[in-house]
Coordinates of C-alpha atoms in Angstrom, one line a residue:
M183 CA -0.1 0.0 0.0
S184 CA 1.6 3.3 -1.1
T185 CA 2.0 6.0 1.5
F186 CA 1.1 8.6 -1.2
D187 CA -2.3 6.8 -2.0
P188 CA -4.9 8.5 0.2
A189 CA -7.9 6.2 -1.2
S190 CA -5.9 3.2 -0.4
L191 CA -5.1 4.5 3.2
E192 CA -8.7 5.4 3.7
A193 CA -9.9 2.0 2.6
R194 CA -7.5 0.2 4.7
L195 CA -8.3 2.6 7.8
G196 CA -12.1 1.5 7.3
E197 CA -11.2 -2.2 7.3
L198 CA -9.1 -1.9 10.3
E199 CA -11.7 0.0 12.2
E200 CA -14.4 -2.5 11.3
E201 CA -12.2 -5.3 12.7
L202 CA -11.5 -3.3 15.7
N203 CA -15.3 -3.1 16.4
T204 CA -15.8 -6.8 15.8
P205 CA -17.2 -8.6 18.9
G206 CA -14.5 -10.7 20.7
F207 CA -11.7 -8.7 19.0
W208 CA -9.7 -8.4 22.2
D209 CA -9.9 -12.1 22.9
D210 CA -6.7 -12.7 20.7
Q211 CA -4.4 -10.2 22.4
N212 CA -1.5 -11.0 20.0
R213 CA -3.8 -10.5 17.0
A214 CA -5.4 -7.2 18.6
A215 CA -2.0 -5.7 19.3
K216 CA -1.0 -6.0 15.6
V217 CA -4.3 -4.6 14.3
S218 CA -4.2 -1.7 16.7
A219 CA -0.6 -1.0 15.8
E220 CA -1.6 -1.0 12.1
H221 CA -4.6 1.2 12.7
S222 CA -2.4 3.7 14.6
R223 CA 0.1 3.8 11.8
V224 CA -2.3 4.0 8.9
S225 CA -4.1 6.8 10.7
R226 CA -0.8 8.8 11.3
R227 CA 0.2 8.4 7.6
L228 CA -3.4 9.6 6.3
D229 CA -3.2 12.6 8.8
G230 CA 0.3 13.4 7.6
Y231 CA -1.0 13.3 4.0
R232 CA -3.9 15.6 4.7
R233 CA -1.7 18.1 6.5
L234 CA 0.8 18.2 3.8
R235 CA -2.1 18.7 1.5
R236 CA -3.4 21.6 3.3
E237 CA 0.0 23.2 3.7
F238 CA 0.6 22.9 0.0
D239 CA -2.8 24.4 -1.0
D240 CA -2.2 27.3 1.5
A241 CA 1.4 27.9 -0.1
S242 CA -0.3 27.8 -3.6
E243 CA -2.7 30.4 -2.6
L244 CA 0.0 32.6 -1.2
T245 CA 1.9 32.3 -4.4
A246 CA -1.1 33.1 -6.7
M247 CA -1.9 36.1 -4.6
D248 CA 1.7 37.3 -4.1
S249 CA 3.1 40.2 -6.2
G250 CA 6.6 39.8 -5.0
E251 CA 6.3 41.2 -1.5
M252 CA 5.8 37.9 0.2
E253 CA 8.7 36.0 -1.2
S254 CA 10.4 35.3 2.0
E255 CA 7.1 34.3 3.8
I256 CA 6.4 31.7 1.1
A257 CA 10.0 30.3 1.0
A258 CA 9.9 29.9 4.8
S259 CA 6.5 28.1 4.7
L260 CA 8.0 25.7 2.2
V261 CA 10.8 24.4 4.5
P262 CA 8.5 22.3 6.8
L263 CA 6.6 21.2 3.7
R264 CA 9.8 19.8 2.2
R265 CA 10.7 18.1 5.4
E266 CA 7.3 16.4 5.6
L267 CA 7.6 15.2 2.0
E268 CA 10.9 13.6 2.7
E269 CA 9.5 11.9 5.6
L270 CA 6.5 10.5 3.5
Q271 CA 8.9 9.7 0.7
E272 CA 10.9 7.7 3.4
A273 CA 7.9 5.9 4.9
A274 CA 6.8 4.7 1.3
L275 CA 10.2 2.6 1.2
F276 CA 9.2 0.3 4.0
D277 CA 7.4 -2.8 2.8
G278 CA 9.0 -5.7 4.9
E279 CA 7.0 -7.5 7.5
Y280 CA 9.1 -5.9 10.5
D281 CA 10.2 -2.6 8.9
S282 CA 7.4 -0.7 10.7
G283 CA 8.4 -1.9 14.1
D284 CA 10.9 -1.3 16.9
A285 CA 14.5 -2.4 16.6
V286 CA 17.2 -3.9 18.9
V287 CA 20.6 -2.9 18.0
T288 CA 24.1 -4.4 19.2
L289 CA 27.3 -2.5 18.9
Q290 CA 30.6 -4.8 18.8
S291 CA 34.0 -3.3 19.1
G292 CA 36.3 -4.9 16.3
T293 CA 39.7 -4.6 15.2
G294 CA 41.7 -1.8 16.9
G295 CA 42.1 -2.7 20.4
T296 CA 41.4 0.2 22.7
D297 CA 40.6 2.5 19.9
A298 CA 37.9 0.2 18.9
Q299 CA 36.3 -0.1 22.2
D300 CA 36.4 3.7 22.5
W301 CA 34.9 3.9 19.0
A302 CA 31.9 1.8 20.1
E303 CA 31.2 4.0 22.8
M304 CA 31.3 7.0 20.5
M305 CA 28.9 5.3 18.1
L306 CA 26.4 4.5 21.2
R307 CA 26.5 8.4 21.8
M308 CA 26.0 9.0 18.1
Y309 CA 22.8 6.9 18.0
E310 CA 21.5 8.1 21.2
R311 CA 21.5 11.6 19.9
W312 CA 20.2 10.6 16.4
A313 CA 17.2 8.8 18.2
A314 CA 16.6 11.8 20.4
N315 CA 16.6 14.1 17.2
R316 CA 14.1 11.7 15.6
G317 CA 11.9 11.7 18.6
F318 CA 12.5 7.9 18.9
A319 CA 12.7 6.2 22.4
I320 CA 15.9 4.5 23.2
E321 CA 16.7 2.0 26.1
L322 CA 20.1 0.6 27.0
L323 CA 20.1 -3.0 27.8
E324 CA 23.6 -3.7 28.3
A325 CA 27.0 -1.9 28.1
S326 CA 30.1 -4.0 28.6
P327 CA 33.2 -1.8 29.5
G328 CA 36.5 -2.3 27.8
E329 CA 39.7 -2.9 29.7
E330 CA 41.1 0.6 29.5
A331 CA 38.3 2.6 28.0
G332 CA 35.2 2.6 25.9
L333 CA 32.9 -0.6 25.3
K334 CA 33.4 -4.0 24.2
S335 CA 29.8 -4.2 23.3
A336 CA 26.4 -2.5 23.8
T337 CA 22.7 -3.4 23.1
F338 CA 19.8 -1.2 23.0
T339 CA 16.3 -1.1 21.7
V340 CA 14.8 1.9 19.5
G341 CA 11.1 2.5 19.7
G342 CA 9.4 4.6 17.0
E343 CA 7.6 4.2 13.6
N344 CA 9.7 2.3 11.0
A345 CA 12.6 2.2 13.5
Y346 CA 13.8 -1.2 12.2
G347 CA 13.3 -0.3 8.6
I348 CA 15.3 2.8 9.1
L349 CA 18.1 1.2 11.1
K350 CA 18.7 -1.5 8.6
A351 CA 20.7 1.0 6.8
E352 CA 23.3 1.1 9.6
R353 CA 24.1 -2.7 9.5
G354 CA 27.7 -3.6 9.1
K355 CA 31.2 -2.5 9.9
H356 CA 32.0 1.1 10.6
R357 CA 35.5 2.4 10.3
L358 CA 37.1 5.3 12.3
V359 CA 40.3 6.9 11.2
R360 CA 42.1 9.5 13.7
L361 CA 44.9 10.5 15.7
S362 CA 44.6 7.9 18.7
P363 CA 44.3 9.5 22.1
F364 CA 45.5 6.1 23.5
D365 CA 48.9 6.2 21.5
Q366 CA 51.7 8.3 23.4
A367 CA 53.1 9.0 19.9
H368 CA 49.7 10.4 18.8
R369 CA 49.9 8.5 15.6
R370 CA 46.9 7.8 13.2
H371 CA 45.2 4.7 14.0
T372 CA 42.0 2.7 12.3
A373 CA 39.3 1.2 14.4
F374 CA 36.3 -0.9 13.5
S375 CA 33.1 -1.4 15.2
T376 CA 30.0 -3.4 14.0
V377 CA 26.4 -2.6 14.0
I378 CA 23.9 -5.4 14.3
V379 CA 20.2 -4.5 13.8
A380 CA 17.2 -6.9 14.4
P381 CA 13.6 -6.2 14.6
L382 CA 12.4 -6.3 18.2
L383 CA 9.9 -9.1 18.7
S384 CA 7.3 -9.1 21.2
D385 CA 7.6 -11.1 24.5
D386 CA 5.3 -13.8 23.1
G387 CA 6.9 -14.0 19.7
D388 CA 6.3 -17.0 17.4
L389 CA 9.9 -18.0 17.2
E390 CA 10.5 -21.3 19.2
I391 CA 13.9 -21.9 20.8
D392 CA 15.1 -25.4 22.2
E393 CA 16.2 -24.9 25.8
G394 CA 18.8 -27.6 24.9
D395 CA 20.6 -25.0 22.5
L396 CA 21.0 -22.5 25.1
K397 CA 24.1 -21.9 27.6
I398 CA 22.7 -19.4 30.1
D399 CA 25.4 -17.7 32.5
T400 CA 24.8 -15.3 35.2
Y401 CA 27.2 -12.7 36.4
R402 CA 27.7 -9.5 38.3
A403 CA 27.7 -6.7 36.0
Q404 CA 30.4 -3.9 36.1
G405 CA 29.3 -0.6 35.0
A406 CA 31.2 1.5 32.2
G407 CA 31.0 4.5 34.1
G408 CA 29.1 7.8 33.6
Q409 CA 25.7 7.5 32.1
H410 CA 26.3 3.9 31.4
V411 CA 26.7 2.6 35.1
N412 CA 24.8 -0.6 35.2
K413 CA 21.9 -0.8 37.7
T414 CA 21.9 -4.4 39.0
D415 CA 24.4 -7.3 39.9
S416 CA 22.2 -10.1 38.3
A417 CA 23.2 -9.8 34.6
V418 CA 22.3 -12.7 32.4
R419 CA 24.2 -13.9 29.2
I420 CA 22.7 -16.4 26.9
T421 CA 24.7 -18.2 24.1
H422 CA 22.7 -19.9 21.2
L423 CA 25.1 -22.8 20.6
P424 CA 23.9 -23.7 17.1
T425 CA 24.6 -20.4 15.8
G426 CA 27.0 -18.9 18.3
I427 CA 25.0 -15.7 19.0
V428 CA 25.5 -14.3 22.4
V429 CA 23.2 -11.7 24.0
Q430 CA 23.2 -10.4 27.4
C431 CA 21.2 -8.0 29.6
Q432 CA 22.0 -6.4 32.8
N433 CA 19.6 -3.3 32.8
E434 CA 16.6 -4.8 34.7
R435 CA 15.9 -5.1 38.4
S436 CA 16.1 -8.9 38.7
Q437 CA 17.9 -11.8 37.2
S438 CA 14.5 -13.3 35.7
A439 CA 13.7 -9.9 34.1
N440 CA 16.9 -9.9 32.7
K441 CA 16.7 -13.3 31.4
Q442 CA 13.4 -12.5 29.8
T443 CA 14.8 -9.5 27.9
A444 CA 17.8 -11.4 26.9
M445 CA 15.5 -14.3 25.5
R446 CA 13.5 -11.5 23.6
V447 CA 16.9 -10.2 22.1
L448 CA 17.9 -13.5 21.3
K449 CA 14.7 -14.3 19.3
S450 CA 15.1 -11.0 17.6
R451 CA 18.6 -11.7 16.6
L452 CA 17.8 -15.2 15.3
L453 CA 14.9 -13.8 13.1
E454 CA 17.4 -11.2 11.6
R455 CA 19.8 -14.1 10.9
Q456 CA 16.9 -15.8 9.0
E457 CA 16.1 -12.5 7.2
E458 CA 19.8 -12.2 6.1
E459 CA 19.9 -15.7 4.9
R460 CA 16.7 -15.0 2.9
E461 CA 18.2 -11.9 1.3
A462 CA 21.3 -13.7 0.4
L463 CA 19.3 -16.4 -1.5
L464 CA 17.3 -13.8 -3.2
A465 CA 20.2 -11.9 -4.2
K466 CA 22.0 -15.0 -5.5
E467 CA 19.0 -15.8 -7.8
R468 CA 19.3 -12.1 -9.1
G469 CA 22.9 -12.7 -9.8
G470 CA 24.3 -10.5 -7.1
S471 CA 25.1 -10.4 -3.4
A472 CA 23.1 -9.5 -0.5
D473 CA 24.1 -6.1 1.1
T474 CA 23.9 -7.2 4.8
G475 CA 27.2 -5.3 5.6
F476 CA 29.1 -8.0 7.2
G477 CA 31.7 -8.6 4.5
G478 CA 35.3 -7.5 4.7
E479 CA 34.8 -3.9 3.8
S480 CA 33.2 -1.2 6.0
V481 CA 29.9 0.4 5.1
R482 CA 31.0 3.8 6.2
S483 CA 34.1 5.5 7.0
Y484 CA 34.5 8.3 9.4
V485 CA 37.9 10.0 8.9
L486 CA 38.9 12.8 11.4
H487 CA 42.7 13.0 10.3
P488 CA 44.4 14.2 8.1
Y489 CA 41.0 15.8 6.9
Q490 CA 37.4 15.3 7.9
M491 CA 35.0 13.3 5.9
V492 CA 32.2 10.8 6.5
K493 CA 31.7 8.5 3.5
D494 CA 29.3 5.8 2.7
S495 CA 30.9 3.2 0.6
R496 CA 27.6 1.7 -0.6
T497 CA 26.1 4.8 -2.0
G498 CA 28.9 7.2 -2.3
Y499 CA 27.3 10.0 -0.2
E500 CA 29.6 12.0 1.9
M501 CA 29.6 14.8 4.3
G502 CA 32.5 17.0 5.3
N503 CA 31.2 17.9 8.7
A504 CA 32.4 14.8 10.6
Q505 CA 31.4 16.2 14.1
A506 CA 27.9 16.8 13.0
V507 CA 27.5 13.1 12.1
L508 CA 29.0 12.0 15.2
D509 CA 26.5 14.3 16.9
G510 CA 23.6 12.2 15.3
E511 CA 23.2 13.8 11.8
L512 CA 22.7 10.4 10.2
D513 CA 19.5 11.0 8.4
P514 CA 21.1 11.9 5.0
F515 CA 23.3 8.9 4.8
I516 CA 20.2 6.6 5.8
R517 CA 17.9 8.4 3.3
E518 CA 20.5 7.9 0.4
Y519 CA 20.8 4.3 1.3
L520 CA 17.2 3.7 1.4
L521 CA 16.5 5.6 -2.0
A522 CA 19.4 3.6 -3.5
R523 CA 18.0 0.2 -2.2
A524 CA 14.5 0.8 -3.4
A525 CA 16.0 1.8 -6.9
G526 CA 18.0 -1.3 -7.1
R527 CA 21.3 0.3 -7.1
I528 CA 22.1 -1.8 -4.0
V529 CA 21.0 -5.6 -4.0

């Protein structure tokens, strides 16, 4: 269903409202939650289209009446109009089963030692600021401190419309080039961290896991300091033996709550693995390779020395203001990726 097709949106909204009013609708809580979520999403899209239409009509009337004296006012009124149009264009790109839902993101420090662990913490800050700018809710589930500085890993959830569809653009290895603050000679170092993004499943998700495939460890969490100090000493780590996927949670108030959250993250990671395998199979059938971002090359490079430049290797999009990107200005990169993927330039 196209975001730009108000007739289809209105028809779908009517179908959903009819289902919401069906006797016994709330007896199936899982189904009711999905229908309610879709009803809210379609309503927001329809409201957005109507608002955009009104603003466009107002701007058109001003332009028709203007004799040149209101040019600056008209130009100012077009700024939010363009922004809303970009958001509608972005929303139209999400057609995956889980794209409209929330996401769980894991950052893992890679090659680069302490610099890589520091880079992982910088990336966590970057995504926290990006989420705040978008009005998304973010919750830190775990942050494992590095030996000297930074983070070995961090896992957080992002809640908001199309959060998973948007954040899929961030999957893969991210490369940082800078003068290392941990090198006494202050030489240039390269560090890598990996971003793993999965759809956040509900607590009662359909994916079944054999308990015999799990290794469950409990441990006392050690805070990373500052805003990432852990809240409990009842952390849980779960290893899925067949795949080697490891998840952990230390942010809840009890060991059982940490285990429940970790299981939810594990189901999400396993589902994402299935999605990646499906994408790889489809890409192979089309004669290409899937862009899951986990090959040898980085998906994006952040160069802070000898010049400043952030460049996405998949789309070629680049920005000279690296600090703005590190402060959360990721939307231009995400939009370019989504448009390129929709146009088939990225398999």
